[in-house]
Short mmCIF file of C-alpha atoms and ligand atoms in Angstrom, two decimals:
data_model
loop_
_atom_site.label_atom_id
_atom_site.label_comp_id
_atom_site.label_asym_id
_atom_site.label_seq_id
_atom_site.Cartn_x
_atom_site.Cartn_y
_atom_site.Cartn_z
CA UNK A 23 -25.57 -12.50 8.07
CA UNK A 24 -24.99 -11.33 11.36
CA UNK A 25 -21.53 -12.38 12.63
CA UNK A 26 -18.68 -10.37 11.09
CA UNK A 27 -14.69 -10.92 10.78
CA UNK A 28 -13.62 -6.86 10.00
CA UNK A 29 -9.50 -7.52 9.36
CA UNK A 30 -8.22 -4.19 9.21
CA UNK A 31 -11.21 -2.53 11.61
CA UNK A 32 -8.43 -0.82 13.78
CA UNK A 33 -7.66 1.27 10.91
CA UNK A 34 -9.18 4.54 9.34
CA UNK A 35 -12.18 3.25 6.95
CA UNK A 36 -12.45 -0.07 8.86
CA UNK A 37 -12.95 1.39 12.29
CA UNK A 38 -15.35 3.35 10.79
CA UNK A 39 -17.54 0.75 8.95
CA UNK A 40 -17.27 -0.94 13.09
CA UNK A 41 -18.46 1.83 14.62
CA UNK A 42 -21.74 2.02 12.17
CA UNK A 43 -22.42 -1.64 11.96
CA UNK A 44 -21.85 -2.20 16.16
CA UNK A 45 -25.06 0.59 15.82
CA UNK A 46 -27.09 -1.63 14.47
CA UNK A 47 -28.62 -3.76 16.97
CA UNK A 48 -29.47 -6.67 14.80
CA UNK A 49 -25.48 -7.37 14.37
CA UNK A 50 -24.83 -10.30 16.94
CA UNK A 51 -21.00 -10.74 16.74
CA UNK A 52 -17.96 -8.90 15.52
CA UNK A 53 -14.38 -10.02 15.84
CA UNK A 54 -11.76 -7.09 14.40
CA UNK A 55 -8.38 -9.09 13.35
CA UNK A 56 -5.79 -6.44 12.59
CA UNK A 57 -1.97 -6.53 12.84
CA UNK A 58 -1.93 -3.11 14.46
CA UNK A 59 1.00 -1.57 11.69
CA UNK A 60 1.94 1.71 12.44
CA UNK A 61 -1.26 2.63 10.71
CA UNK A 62 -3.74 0.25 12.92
CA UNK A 63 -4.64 2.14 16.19
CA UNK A 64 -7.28 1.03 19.24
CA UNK A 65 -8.18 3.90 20.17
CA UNK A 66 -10.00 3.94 16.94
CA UNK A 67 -12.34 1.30 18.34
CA UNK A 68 -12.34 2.69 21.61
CA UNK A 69 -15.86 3.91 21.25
CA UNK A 70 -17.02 0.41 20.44
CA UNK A 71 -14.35 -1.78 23.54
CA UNK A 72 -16.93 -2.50 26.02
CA UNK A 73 -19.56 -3.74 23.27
CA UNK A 74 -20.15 -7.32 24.16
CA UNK A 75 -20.66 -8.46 20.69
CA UNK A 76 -17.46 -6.75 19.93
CA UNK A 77 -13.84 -8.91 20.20
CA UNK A 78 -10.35 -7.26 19.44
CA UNK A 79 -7.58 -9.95 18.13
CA UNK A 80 -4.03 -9.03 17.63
CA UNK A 81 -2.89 -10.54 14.23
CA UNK A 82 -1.73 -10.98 10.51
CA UNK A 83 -4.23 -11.72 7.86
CA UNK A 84 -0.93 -13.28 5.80
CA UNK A 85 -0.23 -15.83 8.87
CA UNK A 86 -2.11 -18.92 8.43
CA UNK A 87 -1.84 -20.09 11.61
CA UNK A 88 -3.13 -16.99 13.46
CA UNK A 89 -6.56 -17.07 10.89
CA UNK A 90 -6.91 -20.69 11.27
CA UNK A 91 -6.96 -20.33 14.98
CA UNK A 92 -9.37 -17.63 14.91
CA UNK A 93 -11.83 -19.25 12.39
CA UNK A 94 -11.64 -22.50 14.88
CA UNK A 95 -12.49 -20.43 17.68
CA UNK A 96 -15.25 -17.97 15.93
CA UNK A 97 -18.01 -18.91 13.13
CA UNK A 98 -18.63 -15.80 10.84
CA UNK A 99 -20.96 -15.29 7.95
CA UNK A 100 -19.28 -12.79 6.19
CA UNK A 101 -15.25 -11.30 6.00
CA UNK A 102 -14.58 -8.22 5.24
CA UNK A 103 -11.32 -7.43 4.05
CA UNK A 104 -9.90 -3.76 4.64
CA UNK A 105 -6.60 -5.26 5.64
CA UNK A 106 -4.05 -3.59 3.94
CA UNK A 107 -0.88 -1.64 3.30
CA UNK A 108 -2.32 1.08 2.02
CA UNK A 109 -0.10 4.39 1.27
CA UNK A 110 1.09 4.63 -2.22
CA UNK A 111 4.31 6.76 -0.74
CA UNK A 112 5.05 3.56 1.33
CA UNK A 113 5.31 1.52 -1.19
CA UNK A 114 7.65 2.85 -3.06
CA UNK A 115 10.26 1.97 -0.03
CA UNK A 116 8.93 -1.45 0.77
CA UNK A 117 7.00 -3.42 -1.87
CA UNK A 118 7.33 -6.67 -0.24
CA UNK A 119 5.08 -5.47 3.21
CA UNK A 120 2.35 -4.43 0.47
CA UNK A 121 2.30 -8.21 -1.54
CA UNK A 122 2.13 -9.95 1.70
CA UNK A 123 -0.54 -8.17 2.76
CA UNK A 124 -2.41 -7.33 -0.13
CA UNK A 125 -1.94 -10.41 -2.06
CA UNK A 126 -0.96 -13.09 0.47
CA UNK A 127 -2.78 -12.09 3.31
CA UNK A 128 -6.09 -12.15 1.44
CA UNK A 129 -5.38 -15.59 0.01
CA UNK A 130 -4.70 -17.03 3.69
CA UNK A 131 -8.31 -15.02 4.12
CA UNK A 132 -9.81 -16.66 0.79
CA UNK A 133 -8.59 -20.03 1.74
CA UNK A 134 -9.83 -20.07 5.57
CA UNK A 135 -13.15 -18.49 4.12
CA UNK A 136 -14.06 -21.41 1.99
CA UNK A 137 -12.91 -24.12 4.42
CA UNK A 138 -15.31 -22.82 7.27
CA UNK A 139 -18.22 -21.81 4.95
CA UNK A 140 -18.21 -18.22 4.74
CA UNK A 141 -21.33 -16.96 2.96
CA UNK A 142 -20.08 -13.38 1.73
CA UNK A 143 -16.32 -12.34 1.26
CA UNK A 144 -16.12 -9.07 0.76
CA UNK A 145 -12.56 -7.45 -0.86
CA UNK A 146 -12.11 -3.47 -0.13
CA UNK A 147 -10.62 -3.02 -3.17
CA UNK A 148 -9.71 0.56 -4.56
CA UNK A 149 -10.25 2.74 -7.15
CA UNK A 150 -6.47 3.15 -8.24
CA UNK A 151 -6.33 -0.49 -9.62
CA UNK A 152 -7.35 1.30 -12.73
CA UNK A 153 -4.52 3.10 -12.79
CA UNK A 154 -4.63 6.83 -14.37
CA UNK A 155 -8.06 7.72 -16.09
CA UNK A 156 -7.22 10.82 -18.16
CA UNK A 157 -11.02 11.12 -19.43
CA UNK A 158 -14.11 9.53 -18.88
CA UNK A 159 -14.44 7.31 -15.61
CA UNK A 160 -13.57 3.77 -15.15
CA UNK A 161 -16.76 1.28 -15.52
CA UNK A 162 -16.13 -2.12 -13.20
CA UNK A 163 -15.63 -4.03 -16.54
CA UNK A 164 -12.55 -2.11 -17.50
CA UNK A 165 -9.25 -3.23 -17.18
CA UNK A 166 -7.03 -2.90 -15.10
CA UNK A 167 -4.06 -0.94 -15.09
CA UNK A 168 -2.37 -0.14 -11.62
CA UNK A 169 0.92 2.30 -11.56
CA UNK A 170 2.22 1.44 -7.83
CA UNK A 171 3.19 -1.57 -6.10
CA UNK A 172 0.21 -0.42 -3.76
CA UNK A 173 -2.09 -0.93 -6.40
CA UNK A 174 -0.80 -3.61 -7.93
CA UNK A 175 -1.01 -5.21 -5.13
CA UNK A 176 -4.33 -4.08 -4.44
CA UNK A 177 -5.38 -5.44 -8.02
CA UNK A 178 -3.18 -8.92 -6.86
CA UNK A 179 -5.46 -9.29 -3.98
CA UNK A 180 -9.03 -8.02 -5.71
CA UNK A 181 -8.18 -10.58 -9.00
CA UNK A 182 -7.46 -13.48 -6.75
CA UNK A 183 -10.95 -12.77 -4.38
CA UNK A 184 -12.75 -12.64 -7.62
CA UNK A 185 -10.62 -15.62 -8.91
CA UNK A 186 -12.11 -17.98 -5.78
CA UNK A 187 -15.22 -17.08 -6.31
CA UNK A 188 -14.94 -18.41 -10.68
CA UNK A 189 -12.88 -21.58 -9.22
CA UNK A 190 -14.59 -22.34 -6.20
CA UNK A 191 -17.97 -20.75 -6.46
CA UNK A 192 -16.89 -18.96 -2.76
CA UNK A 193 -19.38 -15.94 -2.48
CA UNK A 194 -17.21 -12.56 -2.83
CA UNK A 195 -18.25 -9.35 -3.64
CA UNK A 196 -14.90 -6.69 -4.92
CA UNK A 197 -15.74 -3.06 -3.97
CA UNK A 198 -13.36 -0.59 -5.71
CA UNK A 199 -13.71 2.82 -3.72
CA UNK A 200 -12.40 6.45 -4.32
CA UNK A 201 -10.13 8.56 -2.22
CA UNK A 202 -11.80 8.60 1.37
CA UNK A 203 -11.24 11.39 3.72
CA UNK A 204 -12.45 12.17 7.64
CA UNK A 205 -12.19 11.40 11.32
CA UNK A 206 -9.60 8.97 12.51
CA UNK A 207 -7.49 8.89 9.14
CA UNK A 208 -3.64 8.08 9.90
CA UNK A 209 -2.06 11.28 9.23
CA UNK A 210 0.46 10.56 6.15
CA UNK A 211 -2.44 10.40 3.42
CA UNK A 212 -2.36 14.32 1.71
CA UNK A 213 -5.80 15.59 3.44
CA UNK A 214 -5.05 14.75 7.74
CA UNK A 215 -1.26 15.53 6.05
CA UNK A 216 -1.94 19.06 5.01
CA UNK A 217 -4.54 19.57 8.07
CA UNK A 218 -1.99 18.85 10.70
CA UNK A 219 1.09 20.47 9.05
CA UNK A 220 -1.17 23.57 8.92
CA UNK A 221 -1.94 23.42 12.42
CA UNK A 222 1.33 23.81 13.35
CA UNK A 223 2.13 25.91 10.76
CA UNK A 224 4.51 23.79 8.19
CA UNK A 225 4.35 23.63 4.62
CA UNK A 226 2.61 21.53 2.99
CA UNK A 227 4.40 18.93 -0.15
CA UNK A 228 2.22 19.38 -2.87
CA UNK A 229 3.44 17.42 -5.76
CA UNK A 230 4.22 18.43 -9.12
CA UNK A 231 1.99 20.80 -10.65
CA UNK A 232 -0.50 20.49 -8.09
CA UNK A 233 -2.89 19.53 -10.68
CA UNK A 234 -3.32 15.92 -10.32
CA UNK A 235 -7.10 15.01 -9.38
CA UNK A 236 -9.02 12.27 -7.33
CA UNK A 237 -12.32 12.13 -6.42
CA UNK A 238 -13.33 12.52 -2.78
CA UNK A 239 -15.59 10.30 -0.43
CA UNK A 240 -16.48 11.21 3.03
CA UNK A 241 -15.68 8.15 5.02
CA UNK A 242 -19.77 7.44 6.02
CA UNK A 243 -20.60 7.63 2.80
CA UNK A 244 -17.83 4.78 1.71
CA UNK A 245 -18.90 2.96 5.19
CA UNK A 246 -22.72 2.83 4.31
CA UNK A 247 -21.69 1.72 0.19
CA UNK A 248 -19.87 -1.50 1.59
CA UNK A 249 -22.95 -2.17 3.83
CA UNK A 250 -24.97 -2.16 0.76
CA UNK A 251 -22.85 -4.38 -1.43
CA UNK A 252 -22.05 -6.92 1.32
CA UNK A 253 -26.09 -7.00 1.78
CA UNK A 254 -27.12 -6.41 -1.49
CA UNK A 255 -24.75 -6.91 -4.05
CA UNK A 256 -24.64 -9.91 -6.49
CA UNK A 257 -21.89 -12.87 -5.89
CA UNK A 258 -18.83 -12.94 -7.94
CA UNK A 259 -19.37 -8.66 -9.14
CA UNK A 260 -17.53 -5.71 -8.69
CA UNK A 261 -18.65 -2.37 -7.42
CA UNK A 262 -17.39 0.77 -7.90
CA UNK A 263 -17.93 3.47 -5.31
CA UNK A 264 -17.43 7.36 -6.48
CA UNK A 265 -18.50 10.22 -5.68
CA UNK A 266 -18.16 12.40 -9.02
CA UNK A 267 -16.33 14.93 -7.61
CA UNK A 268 -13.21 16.14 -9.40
CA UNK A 269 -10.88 18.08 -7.06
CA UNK A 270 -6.72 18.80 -7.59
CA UNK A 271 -4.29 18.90 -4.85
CA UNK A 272 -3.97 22.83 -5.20
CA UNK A 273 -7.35 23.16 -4.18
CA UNK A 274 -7.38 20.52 -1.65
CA UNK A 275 -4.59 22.21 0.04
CA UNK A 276 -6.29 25.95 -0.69
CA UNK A 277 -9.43 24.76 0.58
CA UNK A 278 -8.30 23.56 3.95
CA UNK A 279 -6.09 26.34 5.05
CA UNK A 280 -9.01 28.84 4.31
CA UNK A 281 -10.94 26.73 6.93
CA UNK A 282 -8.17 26.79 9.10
CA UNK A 283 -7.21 30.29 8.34
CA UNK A 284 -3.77 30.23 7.24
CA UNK A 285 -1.92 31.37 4.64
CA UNK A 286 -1.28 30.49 1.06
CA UNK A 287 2.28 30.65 1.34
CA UNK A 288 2.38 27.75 3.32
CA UNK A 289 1.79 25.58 -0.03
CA UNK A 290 5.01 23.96 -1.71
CA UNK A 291 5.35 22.64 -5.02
CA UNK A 292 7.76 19.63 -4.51
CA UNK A 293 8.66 16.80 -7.32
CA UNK A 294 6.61 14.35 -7.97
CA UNK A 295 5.53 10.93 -7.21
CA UNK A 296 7.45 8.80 -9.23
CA UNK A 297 4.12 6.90 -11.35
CA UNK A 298 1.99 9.71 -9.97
CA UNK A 299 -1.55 8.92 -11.54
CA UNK A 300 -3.11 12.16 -12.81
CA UNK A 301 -6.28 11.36 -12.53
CA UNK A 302 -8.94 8.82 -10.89
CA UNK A 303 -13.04 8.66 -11.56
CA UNK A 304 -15.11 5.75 -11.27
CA UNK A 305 -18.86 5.26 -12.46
CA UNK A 306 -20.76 3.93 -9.84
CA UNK A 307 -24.18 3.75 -11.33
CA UNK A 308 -23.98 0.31 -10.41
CA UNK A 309 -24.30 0.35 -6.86
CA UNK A 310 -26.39 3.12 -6.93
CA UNK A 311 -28.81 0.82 -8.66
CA UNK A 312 -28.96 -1.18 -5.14
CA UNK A 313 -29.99 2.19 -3.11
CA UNK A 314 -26.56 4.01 -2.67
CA UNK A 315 -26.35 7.22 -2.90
CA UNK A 316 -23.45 9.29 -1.42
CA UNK A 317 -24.36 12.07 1.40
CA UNK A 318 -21.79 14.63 1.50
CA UNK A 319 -20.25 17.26 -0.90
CA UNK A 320 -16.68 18.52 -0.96
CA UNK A 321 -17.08 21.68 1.26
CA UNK A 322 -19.11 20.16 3.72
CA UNK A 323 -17.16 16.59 3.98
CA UNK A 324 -13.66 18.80 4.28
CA UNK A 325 -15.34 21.06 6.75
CA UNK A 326 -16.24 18.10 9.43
CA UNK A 327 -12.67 16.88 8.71
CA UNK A 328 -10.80 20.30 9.76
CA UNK A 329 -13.05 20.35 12.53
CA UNK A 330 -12.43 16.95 13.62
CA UNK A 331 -8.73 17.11 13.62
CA UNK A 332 -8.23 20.56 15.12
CA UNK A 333 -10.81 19.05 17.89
CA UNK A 334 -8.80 15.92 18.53
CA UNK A 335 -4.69 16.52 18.77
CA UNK A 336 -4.57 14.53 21.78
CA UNK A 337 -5.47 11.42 18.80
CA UNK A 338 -3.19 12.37 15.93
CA UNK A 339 -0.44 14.25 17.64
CA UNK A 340 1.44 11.10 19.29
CA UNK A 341 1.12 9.75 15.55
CA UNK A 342 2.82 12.02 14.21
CA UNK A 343 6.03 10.91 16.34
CA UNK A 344 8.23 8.42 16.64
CA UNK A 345 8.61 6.67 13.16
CA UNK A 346 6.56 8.65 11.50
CA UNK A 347 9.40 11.46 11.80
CA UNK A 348 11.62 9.08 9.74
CA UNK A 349 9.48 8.45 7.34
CA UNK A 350 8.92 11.97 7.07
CA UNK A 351 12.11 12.35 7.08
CA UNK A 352 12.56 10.25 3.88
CA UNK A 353 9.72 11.10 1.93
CA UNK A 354 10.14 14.43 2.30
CA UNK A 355 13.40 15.60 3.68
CA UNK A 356 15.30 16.81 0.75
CA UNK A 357 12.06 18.41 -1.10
CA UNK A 358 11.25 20.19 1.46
CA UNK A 359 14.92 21.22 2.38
CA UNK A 360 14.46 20.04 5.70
CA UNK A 361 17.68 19.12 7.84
CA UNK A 362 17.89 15.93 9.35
P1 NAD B 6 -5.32 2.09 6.92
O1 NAD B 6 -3.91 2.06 6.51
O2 NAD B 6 -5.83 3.24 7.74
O3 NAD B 6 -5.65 0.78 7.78
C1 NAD B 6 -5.18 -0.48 7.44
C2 NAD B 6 -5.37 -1.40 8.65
O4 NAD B 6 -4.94 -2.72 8.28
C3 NAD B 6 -4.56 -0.99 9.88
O5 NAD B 6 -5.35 -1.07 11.03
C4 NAD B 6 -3.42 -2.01 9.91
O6 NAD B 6 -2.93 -2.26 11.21
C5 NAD B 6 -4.12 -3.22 9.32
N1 NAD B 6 -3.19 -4.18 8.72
C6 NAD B 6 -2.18 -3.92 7.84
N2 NAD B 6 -1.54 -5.06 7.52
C7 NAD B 6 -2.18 -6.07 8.18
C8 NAD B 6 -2.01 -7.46 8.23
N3 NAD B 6 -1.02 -8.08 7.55
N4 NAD B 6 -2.84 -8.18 9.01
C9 NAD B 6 -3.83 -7.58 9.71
N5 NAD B 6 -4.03 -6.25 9.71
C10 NAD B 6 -3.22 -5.51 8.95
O7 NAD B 6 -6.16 1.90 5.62
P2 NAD B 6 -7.58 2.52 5.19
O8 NAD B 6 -7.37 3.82 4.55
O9 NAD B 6 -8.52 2.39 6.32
O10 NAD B 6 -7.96 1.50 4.03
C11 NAD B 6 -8.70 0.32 4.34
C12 NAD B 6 -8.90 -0.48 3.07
O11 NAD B 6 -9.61 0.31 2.14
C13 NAD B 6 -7.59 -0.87 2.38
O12 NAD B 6 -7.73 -2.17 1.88
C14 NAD B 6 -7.44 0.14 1.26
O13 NAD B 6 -6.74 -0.41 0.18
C15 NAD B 6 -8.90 0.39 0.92
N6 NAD B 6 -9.21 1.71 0.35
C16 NAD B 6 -8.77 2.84 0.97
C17 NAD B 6 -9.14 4.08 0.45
C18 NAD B 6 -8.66 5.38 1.09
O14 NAD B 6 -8.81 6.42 0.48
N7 NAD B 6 -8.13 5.35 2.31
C19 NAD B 6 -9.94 4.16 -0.69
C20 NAD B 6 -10.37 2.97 -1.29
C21 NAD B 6 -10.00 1.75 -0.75
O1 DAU B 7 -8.16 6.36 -4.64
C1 DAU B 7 -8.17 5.52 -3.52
C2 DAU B 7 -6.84 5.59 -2.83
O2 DAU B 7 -6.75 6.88 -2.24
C3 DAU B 7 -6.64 4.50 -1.79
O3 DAU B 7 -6.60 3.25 -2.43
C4 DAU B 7 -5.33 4.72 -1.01
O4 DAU B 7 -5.24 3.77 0.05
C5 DAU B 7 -5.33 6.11 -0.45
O5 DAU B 7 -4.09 6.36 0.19
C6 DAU B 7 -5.56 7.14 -1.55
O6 DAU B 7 -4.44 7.14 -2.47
P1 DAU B 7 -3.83 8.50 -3.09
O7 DAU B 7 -2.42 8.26 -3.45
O8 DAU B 7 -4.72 9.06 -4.13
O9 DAU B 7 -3.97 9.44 -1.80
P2 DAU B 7 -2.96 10.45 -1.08
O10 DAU B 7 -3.73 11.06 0.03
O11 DAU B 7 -1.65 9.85 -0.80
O12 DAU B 7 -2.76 11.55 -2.23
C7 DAU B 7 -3.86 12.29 -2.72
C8 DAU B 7 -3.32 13.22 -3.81
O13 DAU B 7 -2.46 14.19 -3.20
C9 DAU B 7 -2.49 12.52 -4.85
O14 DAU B 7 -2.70 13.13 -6.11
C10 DAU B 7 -1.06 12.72 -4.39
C11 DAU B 7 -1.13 14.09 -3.74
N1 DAU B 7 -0.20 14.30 -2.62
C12 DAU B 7 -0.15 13.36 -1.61
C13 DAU B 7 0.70 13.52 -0.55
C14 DAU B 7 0.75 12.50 0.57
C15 DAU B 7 0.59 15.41 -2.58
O15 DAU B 7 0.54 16.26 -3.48
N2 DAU B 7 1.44 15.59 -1.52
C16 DAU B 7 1.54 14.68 -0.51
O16 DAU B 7 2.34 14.89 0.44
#
């Protein structure tokens, strides 16, 4: 396998798993296909643009005639699938954006796959199609219980991939990863959220009681997991990818304005997320059994976060414009008292 369709590579994880494959000489062609949403940036890839192996299309994953044309043009052995809507806040306003994309666009993937003889599909699939795991931590057998129409739709889209590969015998591989943090992360998600409103000094929404826990993954280590399973996982299984780290929003949000030296007061308790799942843990023995093993710890994966972001306004500032102000706007506006 060394021709790769990345949909989704102009976005935070998916640039990422670019830049680390494009260093890996023995990788002989990769085309990015990405929609460029509001979340899908190229200056993500701009350290990879002059790469000859490397090709940039504009384009849906959910418009048939766009993949068609591309998989007539290109011959890959493998897909990988981080196309998505993927803010849980977002889709609370919109669910029909997230089924298109999650669910439709990776059937129009699925169905191009197995016409041109794909030999690995792999789904990024997520960790919240499990829905809330109060104890314990989810095994890839489990079922699945998703509280959003983000991650329902996720667990449309991860079902169906799994689904082609029972009816058709296509080759797919369904990774289901935790919450992923670092460089290059659109800033809406809680961590580049609470970074940037505490570099300019705003408060930062924490909802609820503050109390609700996830378990973070530096973005290299999730990167290097999906190398393994595309390369070494088993057709047809799922993989879980964890960390075992159990951290709460509170101490997210304490934890990164100590680094960046600002105050406690700058925390808010607003209301919650309507279906806010308490908590998410995955096992992950699994993968771990194919020679995964995750590199970073909380402190030190936060740490080269901070830094990254407080290095690099001239990337998320012009983000944080435009319609993200609305959306702010919305989300936000009347917890945080804010006038319009
Ligand atoms: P992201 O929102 O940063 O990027 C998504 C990318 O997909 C963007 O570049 C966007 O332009 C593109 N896109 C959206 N709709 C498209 C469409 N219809 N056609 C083509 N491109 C489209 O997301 P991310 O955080 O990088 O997540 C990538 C994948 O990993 C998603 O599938 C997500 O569900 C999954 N995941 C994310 C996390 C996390 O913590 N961020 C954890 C586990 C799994
Ligand atoms: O677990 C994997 C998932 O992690 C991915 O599938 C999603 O794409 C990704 O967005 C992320 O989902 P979460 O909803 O867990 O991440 P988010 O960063 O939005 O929120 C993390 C926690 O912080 C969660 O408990 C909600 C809370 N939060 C979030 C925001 C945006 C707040 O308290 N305040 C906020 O403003």
């Amino acid at each position: 396998m060394d021709r790769f369709l990345v949909t989704g590579g102009a976005g935070f994880i998916g640039s990422a798993w670019v830049r680390q494959a494009l260093a890996d000489p023995s990788v002989r062609r990769l085309v990015v296909l990405d929609k460029l949403t509001y979340a899908g940036n190229l200056a993500n890839l701009e350290p990879v643009a002059h790469d000859p192996r490397f090709r940039f299309v504009r384009g849906d994953i959910a418009d048939e005639a766009t993949v068609a044309a591309l998989f007539r043009e290109e011959q890959f052995d493998a897909v990988l699938n981080f196309a998505a809507e993927s803010h849980v806040d977002r889709s609370l306003f919109d669910p029909a954006a997230f089924l298109r994309t999650n669910v439709e666009g990776v059937r129009v993937l699925l169905e191009a796959s197995r016409a041109h003889g794909v030999k690995r599909f792999l789904q990024v699939s997520t960790d919240e199609v499990y829905g809330a795991v109060l104890s314990g931590q989810s095994r890839e057998s489990d079922p699945l219980r998703p509280s959003s129409p983000y991650s329902a739709a996720k667990a449309g889209g991860d079902l169906l991939a799994l689904a082609y590969h029972t009816t058709y015998g296509l080759d797919v591989v369904v990774t289901r990863g935790a919450n992923t943090i670092g460089p290059y992360q659109f800033p809406e998600k809680a961590t580049p959220l609470f970074i940037t409103n505490a570099l300019d000094n705003q408060p930062l929404p924490v909802y609820g009681d503050g109390r609700a826990v996830r378990d973070y993954l530096y973005v290299e280590d999730h990167c290097r997991a999906l190398t393994v399973a595309l390369r070494r996982g088993r057709a047809g299984e799922v993989y879980n990818i964890g960390n075992n780290l159990e951290i709460d929003t509170l101490t997210l949000a304490t934890a990164i304005l100590d680094l960046l030296g600002r105050p406690h007061s700058l925390i808010r308790l607003v209301s919650d997320r309507p279906g806010h799942d308490r908590r998410y843990s995955v096992e992950s023995s699994k993968l771990r059994a194919l020679g995964w093993q995750p590199q970073y710890g909380f402190a030190e994966m936060l740490a080269l976060t901070v830094a990254w972001y407080r290095a690099h306004e001239a990337w998320w500032r012009p983000l944080r414009a435009g319609e993200f102000r609305a959306f702010y706007q919305a989300l936000y506006g009347s917890r945080l008292g804010l006038s319009s």
